[in-house]
mmCIF file with all atom_site columns, N, CA and C in Angstrom:
data_model
loop_
_atom_site.group_PDB
_atom_site.id
_atom_site.type_symbol
_atom_site.label_atom_id
_atom_site.label_alt_id
_atom_site.label_comp_id
_atom_site.label_asym_id
_atom_site.label_entity_id
_atom_site.label_seq_id
_atom_site.pdbx_PDB_ins_code
_atom_site.Cartn_x
_atom_site.Cartn_y
_atom_site.Cartn_z
_atom_site.occupancy
_atom_site.B_iso_or_equiv
_atom_site.pdbx_formal_charge
_atom_site.auth_seq_id
_atom_site.auth_comp_id
_atom_site.auth_asym_id
_atom_site.auth_atom_id
_atom_site.pdbx_PDB_model_num
ATOM 1   N N  . MET A 1 1  ? -15.841 2.622  118.811 1.00 51.00 ? 96  MET A N  1
ATOM 2   C CA . MET A 1 1  ? -14.762 3.316  118.078 1.00 51.00 ? 96  MET A CA 1
ATOM 3   C C  . MET A 1 1  ? -13.420 3.193  118.969 1.00 51.00 ? 96  MET A C  1
ATOM 4   N N  . GLY A 1 2  ? -12.312 2.524  118.461 1.00 65.00 ? 97  GLY A N  1
ATOM 5   C CA . GLY A 1 2  ? -11.195 2.504  119.360 1.00 65.00 ? 97  GLY A CA 1
ATOM 6   C C  . GLY A 1 2  ? -10.147 3.663  118.771 1.00 65.00 ? 97  GLY A C  1
ATOM 7   N N  . ARG A 1 3  ? -9.626  4.102  119.944 1.00 74.00 ? 98  ARG A N  1
ATOM 8   C CA . ARG A 1 3  ? -8.549  5.185  119.839 1.00 74.00 ? 98  ARG A CA 1
ATOM 9   C C  . ARG A 1 3  ? -7.263  4.735  118.917 1.00 74.00 ? 98  ARG A C  1
ATOM 10  N N  . ASN A 1 4  ? -7.301  3.310  118.915 1.00 85.00 ? 99  ASN A N  1
ATOM 11  C CA . ASN A 1 4  ? -5.758  2.789  117.797 1.00 85.00 ? 99  ASN A CA 1
ATOM 12  C C  . ASN A 1 4  ? -6.544  2.364  116.623 1.00 85.00 ? 99  ASN A C  1
ATOM 13  N N  . ASN A 1 5  ? -7.066  3.056  115.981 1.00 91.00 ? 100 ASN A N  1
ATOM 14  C CA . ASN A 1 5  ? -7.488  2.423  114.620 1.00 91.00 ? 100 ASN A CA 1
ATOM 15  C C  . ASN A 1 5  ? -6.525  2.897  113.591 1.00 91.00 ? 100 ASN A C  1
ATOM 16  N N  . GLU A 1 6  ? -6.678  2.550  112.335 1.00 91.00 ? 101 GLU A N  1
ATOM 17  C CA . GLU A 1 6  ? -5.375  2.770  111.588 1.00 91.00 ? 101 GLU A CA 1
ATOM 18  C C  . GLU A 1 6  ? -5.053  4.267  111.282 1.00 91.00 ? 101 GLU A C  1
ATOM 19  N N  . ARG A 1 7  ? -6.383  5.094  111.241 1.00 92.00 ? 102 ARG A N  1
ATOM 20  C CA . ARG A 1 7  ? -6.300  6.277  110.601 1.00 92.00 ? 102 ARG A CA 1
ATOM 21  C C  . ARG A 1 7  ? -5.526  7.251  112.002 1.00 92.00 ? 102 ARG A C  1
ATOM 22  N N  . ASN A 1 8  ? -5.974  6.829  112.870 1.00 92.00 ? 103 ASN A N  1
ATOM 23  C CA . ASN A 1 8  ? -5.543  7.723  114.291 1.00 92.00 ? 103 ASN A CA 1
ATOM 24  C C  . ASN A 1 8  ? -3.937  7.548  114.262 1.00 92.00 ? 103 ASN A C  1
ATOM 25  N N  . ILE A 1 9  ? -3.551  6.072  113.818 1.00 92.00 ? 104 ILE A N  1
ATOM 26  C CA . ILE A 1 9  ? -2.097  5.859  114.014 1.00 92.00 ? 104 ILE A CA 1
ATOM 27  C C  . ILE A 1 9  ? -1.391  6.274  112.962 1.00 92.00 ? 104 ILE A C  1
ATOM 28  N N  . LYS A 1 10 ? -1.974  6.241  111.869 1.00 93.00 ? 105 LYS A N  1
ATOM 29  C CA . LYS A 1 10 ? -1.328  7.112  110.605 1.00 93.00 ? 105 LYS A CA 1
ATOM 30  C C  . LYS A 1 10 ? -1.090  8.504  110.972 1.00 93.00 ? 105 LYS A C  1
ATOM 31  N N  . LYS A 1 11 ? -2.315  9.156  111.362 1.00 94.00 ? 106 LYS A N  1
ATOM 32  C CA . LYS A 1 11 ? -2.245  10.676 111.711 1.00 94.00 ? 106 LYS A CA 1
ATOM 33  C C  . LYS A 1 11 ? -1.021  10.929 112.678 1.00 94.00 ? 106 LYS A C  1
ATOM 34  N N  . HIS A 1 12 ? -1.149  10.275 113.811 1.00 94.00 ? 107 HIS A N  1
ATOM 35  C CA . HIS A 1 12 ? -0.248  10.394 114.924 1.00 94.00 ? 107 HIS A CA 1
ATOM 36  C C  . HIS A 1 12 ? 1.207   10.213 114.360 1.00 94.00 ? 107 HIS A C  1
ATOM 37  N N  . ASN A 1 13 ? 1.495   9.091  113.699 1.00 95.00 ? 108 ASN A N  1
ATOM 38  C CA . ASN A 1 13 ? 2.956   8.966  113.058 1.00 95.00 ? 108 ASN A CA 1
ATOM 39  C C  . ASN A 1 13 ? 3.359   10.131 112.016 1.00 95.00 ? 108 ASN A C  1
ATOM 40  N N  . ASP A 1 14 ? 2.243   10.419 111.271 1.00 96.00 ? 109 ASP A N  1
ATOM 41  C CA . ASP A 1 14 ? 2.651   11.568 110.381 1.00 96.00 ? 109 ASP A CA 1
ATOM 42  C C  . ASP A 1 14 ? 3.092   12.857 111.091 1.00 96.00 ? 109 ASP A C  1
ATOM 43  N N  . LYS A 1 15 ? 2.246   13.035 112.187 1.00 96.00 ? 110 LYS A N  1
ATOM 44  C CA . LYS A 1 15 ? 2.714   14.278 112.890 1.00 96.00 ? 110 LYS A CA 1
ATOM 45  C C  . LYS A 1 15 ? 3.796   14.185 113.520 1.00 96.00 ? 110 LYS A C  1
ATOM 46  N N  . LEU A 1 16 ? 4.365   13.213 114.162 1.00 96.00 ? 111 LEU A N  1
ATOM 47  C CA . LEU A 1 16 ? 5.415   12.885 114.931 1.00 96.00 ? 111 LEU A CA 1
ATOM 48  C C  . LEU A 1 16 ? 6.865   13.140 113.986 1.00 96.00 ? 111 LEU A C  1
ATOM 49  N N  . HIS A 1 17 ? 6.471   12.539 112.808 1.00 97.00 ? 112 HIS A N  1
ATOM 50  C CA . HIS A 1 17 ? 7.565   12.487 111.699 1.00 97.00 ? 112 HIS A CA 1
ATOM 51  C C  . HIS A 1 17 ? 7.882   13.914 111.444 1.00 97.00 ? 112 HIS A C  1
ATOM 52  N N  . LYS A 1 18 ? 6.599   14.640 111.196 1.00 97.00 ? 113 LYS A N  1
ATOM 53  C CA . LYS A 1 18 ? 6.862   15.867 110.881 1.00 97.00 ? 113 LYS A CA 1
ATOM 54  C C  . LYS A 1 18 ? 7.718   16.880 111.937 1.00 97.00 ? 113 LYS A C  1
ATOM 55  N N  . ALA A 1 19 ? 7.319   16.473 113.032 1.00 97.00 ? 114 ALA A N  1
ATOM 56  C CA . ALA A 1 19 ? 7.949   17.148 114.050 1.00 97.00 ? 114 ALA A CA 1
ATOM 57  C C  . ALA A 1 19 ? 9.421   16.713 114.327 1.00 97.00 ? 114 ALA A C  1
ATOM 58  N N  . GLN A 1 20 ? 10.204  15.400 113.908 1.00 97.00 ? 115 GLN A N  1
ATOM 59  C CA . GLN A 1 20 ? 11.088  14.837 114.156 1.00 97.00 ? 115 GLN A CA 1
ATOM 60  C C  . GLN A 1 20 ? 11.898  15.612 112.660 1.00 97.00 ? 115 GLN A C  1
ATOM 61  N N  . ALA A 1 21 ? 11.565  15.956 111.749 1.00 97.00 ? 116 ALA A N  1
ATOM 62  C CA . ALA A 1 21 ? 11.917  16.333 110.800 1.00 97.00 ? 116 ALA A CA 1
ATOM 63  C C  . ALA A 1 21 ? 12.222  17.725 110.896 1.00 97.00 ? 116 ALA A C  1
ATOM 64  N N  . LYS A 1 22 ? 11.225  18.412 111.731 1.00 97.00 ? 117 LYS A N  1
ATOM 65  C CA . LYS A 1 22 ? 11.437  19.960 111.693 1.00 97.00 ? 117 LYS A CA 1
ATOM 66  C C  . LYS A 1 22 ? 12.573  20.245 112.808 1.00 97.00 ? 117 LYS A C  1
ATOM 67  N N  . LYS A 1 23 ? 12.655  19.453 113.590 1.00 97.00 ? 118 LYS A N  1
ATOM 68  C CA . LYS A 1 23 ? 13.825  19.550 114.638 1.00 97.00 ? 118 LYS A CA 1
ATOM 69  C C  . LYS A 1 23 ? 15.089  19.139 114.177 1.00 97.00 ? 118 LYS A C  1
ATOM 70  N N  . LYS A 1 24 ? 15.356  17.952 113.434 1.00 97.00 ? 119 LYS A N  1
ATOM 71  C CA . LYS A 1 24 ? 16.362  17.906 112.386 1.00 97.00 ? 119 LYS A CA 1
ATOM 72  C C  . LYS A 1 24 ? 16.788  19.238 111.652 1.00 97.00 ? 119 LYS A C  1
ATOM 73  N N  . GLN A 1 25 ? 15.963  19.646 110.831 1.00 97.00 ? 120 GLN A N  1
ATOM 74  C CA . GLN A 1 25 ? 15.973  20.809 110.383 1.00 97.00 ? 120 GLN A CA 1
ATOM 75  C C  . GLN A 1 25 ? 16.861  21.928 110.958 1.00 97.00 ? 120 GLN A C  1
ATOM 76  N N  . ALA A 1 26 ? 16.010  22.144 111.959 1.00 97.00 ? 121 ALA A N  1
ATOM 77  C CA . ALA A 1 26 ? 16.628  23.253 113.026 1.00 97.00 ? 121 ALA A CA 1
ATOM 78  C C  . ALA A 1 26 ? 17.942  23.038 113.342 1.00 97.00 ? 121 ALA A C  1
ATOM 79  N N  . GLU A 1 27 ? 18.222  21.959 113.989 1.00 97.00 ? 122 GLU A N  1
ATOM 80  C CA . GLU A 1 27 ? 19.686  21.516 114.257 1.00 97.00 ? 122 GLU A CA 1
ATOM 81  C C  . GLU A 1 27 ? 20.397  21.775 113.034 1.00 97.00 ? 122 GLU A C  1
ATOM 82  N N  . LEU A 1 28 ? 20.458  21.239 111.841 1.00 97.00 ? 123 LEU A N  1
ATOM 83  C CA . LEU A 1 28 ? 21.218  21.625 110.654 1.00 97.00 ? 123 LEU A CA 1
ATOM 84  C C  . LEU A 1 28 ? 21.554  23.097 110.330 1.00 97.00 ? 123 LEU A C  1
ATOM 85  N N  . SER A 1 29 ? 20.358  23.836 110.406 1.00 97.00 ? 124 SER A N  1
ATOM 86  C CA . SER A 1 29 ? 20.534  25.226 110.051 1.00 97.00 ? 124 SER A CA 1
ATOM 87  C C  . SER A 1 29 ? 21.316  25.860 111.253 1.00 97.00 ? 124 SER A C  1
ATOM 88  N N  . ARG A 1 30 ? 21.007  25.538 112.454 1.00 97.00 ? 125 ARG A N  1
ATOM 89  C CA . ARG A 1 30 ? 22.007  26.170 113.717 1.00 97.00 ? 125 ARG A CA 1
ATOM 90  C C  . ARG A 1 30 ? 23.579  25.802 113.299 1.00 97.00 ? 125 ARG A C  1
ATOM 91  N N  . LYS A 1 31 ? 23.847  24.667 112.924 1.00 97.00 ? 126 LYS A N  1
ATOM 92  C CA . LYS A 1 31 ? 25.258  24.096 112.669 1.00 97.00 ? 126 LYS A CA 1
ATOM 93  C C  . LYS A 1 31 ? 25.793  24.884 111.660 1.00 97.00 ? 126 LYS A C  1
ATOM 94  N N  . GLU A 1 32 ? 24.917  25.124 110.700 1.00 97.00 ? 127 GLU A N  1
ATOM 95  C CA . GLU A 1 32 ? 25.665  26.042 109.164 1.00 97.00 ? 127 GLU A CA 1
ATOM 96  C C  . GLU A 1 32 ? 25.822  27.719 109.694 1.00 97.00 ? 127 GLU A C  1
ATOM 97  N N  . LYS A 1 33 ? 24.728  27.807 110.376 1.00 97.00 ? 128 LYS A N  1
ATOM 98  C CA . LYS A 1 33 ? 25.078  29.336 111.052 1.00 97.00 ? 128 LYS A CA 1
ATOM 99  C C  . LYS A 1 33 ? 26.347  29.438 111.826 1.00 97.00 ? 128 LYS A C  1
ATOM 100 N N  . LEU A 1 34 ? 26.348  28.309 112.887 1.00 96.00 ? 129 LEU A N  1
ATOM 101 C CA . LEU A 1 34 ? 27.772  28.571 113.607 1.00 96.00 ? 129 LEU A CA 1
ATOM 102 C C  . LEU A 1 34 ? 28.988  28.222 112.657 1.00 96.00 ? 129 LEU A C  1
ATOM 103 N N  . LYS A 1 35 ? 28.670  27.295 111.932 1.00 96.00 ? 130 LYS A N  1
ATOM 104 C CA . LYS A 1 35 ? 30.230  27.455 110.760 1.00 96.00 ? 130 LYS A CA 1
ATOM 105 C C  . LYS A 1 35 ? 30.240  28.561 110.366 1.00 96.00 ? 130 LYS A C  1
ATOM 106 N N  . GLU A 1 36 ? 29.457  29.284 109.673 1.00 96.00 ? 131 GLU A N  1
ATOM 107 C CA . GLU A 1 36 ? 29.687  30.873 108.795 1.00 96.00 ? 131 GLU A CA 1
ATOM 108 C C  . GLU A 1 36 ? 30.251  31.727 110.106 1.00 96.00 ? 131 GLU A C  1
ATOM 109 N N  . ILE A 1 37 ? 29.721  31.661 111.610 1.00 94.00 ? 132 ILE A N  1
ATOM 110 C CA . ILE A 1 37 ? 30.142  32.487 112.258 1.00 94.00 ? 132 ILE A CA 1
ATOM 111 C C  . ILE A 1 37 ? 31.647  32.537 112.456 1.00 94.00 ? 132 ILE A C  1
ATOM 112 N N  . VAL A 1 38 ? 31.920  31.044 112.656 1.00 94.00 ? 133 VAL A N  1
ATOM 113 C CA . VAL A 1 38 ? 33.311  30.696 113.025 1.00 94.00 ? 133 VAL A CA 1
ATOM 114 C C  . VAL A 1 38 ? 34.249  31.173 112.018 1.00 94.00 ? 133 VAL A C  1
ATOM 115 N N  . LYS A 1 39 ? 33.792  30.994 110.658 1.00 93.00 ? 134 LYS A N  1
ATOM 116 C CA . LYS A 1 39 ? 34.720  31.299 109.586 1.00 93.00 ? 134 LYS A CA 1
ATOM 117 C C  . LYS A 1 39 ? 34.817  32.979 109.443 1.00 93.00 ? 134 LYS A C  1
ATOM 118 N N  . LYS A 1 40 ? 33.693  33.687 109.826 1.00 92.00 ? 135 LYS A N  1
ATOM 119 C CA . LYS A 1 40 ? 33.702  34.985 109.699 1.00 92.00 ? 135 LYS A CA 1
ATOM 120 C C  . LYS A 1 40 ? 34.734  35.600 110.767 1.00 92.00 ? 135 LYS A C  1
ATOM 121 N N  . PHE A 1 41 ? 34.808  34.945 112.042 1.00 91.00 ? 136 PHE A N  1
ATOM 122 C CA . PHE A 1 41 ? 35.517  35.172 113.050 1.00 91.00 ? 136 PHE A CA 1
ATOM 123 C C  . PHE A 1 41 ? 37.054  34.983 112.901 1.00 91.00 ? 136 PHE A C  1
ATOM 124 N N  . ASN A 1 42 ? 37.354  33.898 112.287 1.00 90.00 ? 137 ASN A N  1
ATOM 125 C CA . ASN A 1 42 ? 38.775  33.585 111.805 1.00 90.00 ? 137 ASN A CA 1
ATOM 126 C C  . ASN A 1 42 ? 39.171  34.266 110.948 1.00 90.00 ? 137 ASN A C  1
ATOM 127 N N  . GLU A 1 43 ? 38.470  34.778 109.776 1.00 89.00 ? 138 GLU A N  1
ATOM 128 C CA . GLU A 1 43 ? 38.812  35.681 108.915 1.00 89.00 ? 138 GLU A CA 1
ATOM 129 C C  . GLU A 1 43 ? 39.116  37.108 109.442 1.00 89.00 ? 138 GLU A C  1
ATOM 130 N N  . SER A 1 44 ? 38.422  37.506 110.423 1.00 87.00 ? 139 SER A N  1
ATOM 131 C CA . SER A 1 44 ? 38.642  38.831 111.029 1.00 87.00 ? 139 SER A CA 1
ATOM 132 C C  . SER A 1 44 ? 39.989  38.655 112.050 1.00 87.00 ? 139 SER A C  1
ATOM 133 N N  . LYS A 1 45 ? 40.007  37.608 112.625 1.00 81.00 ? 140 LYS A N  1
ATOM 134 C CA . LYS A 1 45 ? 41.287  37.239 113.379 1.00 81.00 ? 140 LYS A CA 1
ATOM 135 C C  . LYS A 1 45 ? 42.392  37.250 112.494 1.00 81.00 ? 140 LYS A C  1
ATOM 136 N N  . ASN A 1 46 ? 42.336  36.780 111.462 1.00 81.00 ? 141 ASN A N  1
ATOM 137 C CA . ASN A 1 46 ? 43.744  36.796 110.485 1.00 81.00 ? 141 ASN A CA 1
ATOM 138 C C  . ASN A 1 46 ? 44.017  37.975 110.052 1.00 81.00 ? 141 ASN A C  1
ATOM 139 N N  . GLU A 1 47 ? 43.037  39.172 109.794 1.00 73.00 ? 142 GLU A N  1
ATOM 140 C CA . GLU A 1 47 ? 43.226  40.362 109.176 1.00 73.00 ? 142 GLU A CA 1
ATOM 141 C C  . GLU A 1 47 ? 43.958  41.214 109.899 1.00 73.00 ? 142 GLU A C  1
ATOM 142 N N  . GLU A 1 48 ? 43.874  40.957 111.589 1.00 69.00 ? 143 GLU A N  1
ATOM 143 C CA . GLU A 1 48 ? 44.541  41.610 112.615 1.00 69.00 ? 143 GLU A CA 1
ATOM 144 C C  . GLU A 1 48 ? 46.106  41.582 112.619 1.00 69.00 ? 143 GLU A C  1
#
């Protein structure tokens, strides 16, 4: 029983891609939150 059989490779790749997608999604949501914060900050600054 080899460690590098097709099923194990597929399982590993699926896990890897899922982790990468999760990381990318987290990065995008952080950027969106930052945009919102900056927008609110600029609006409040303009009101003063």
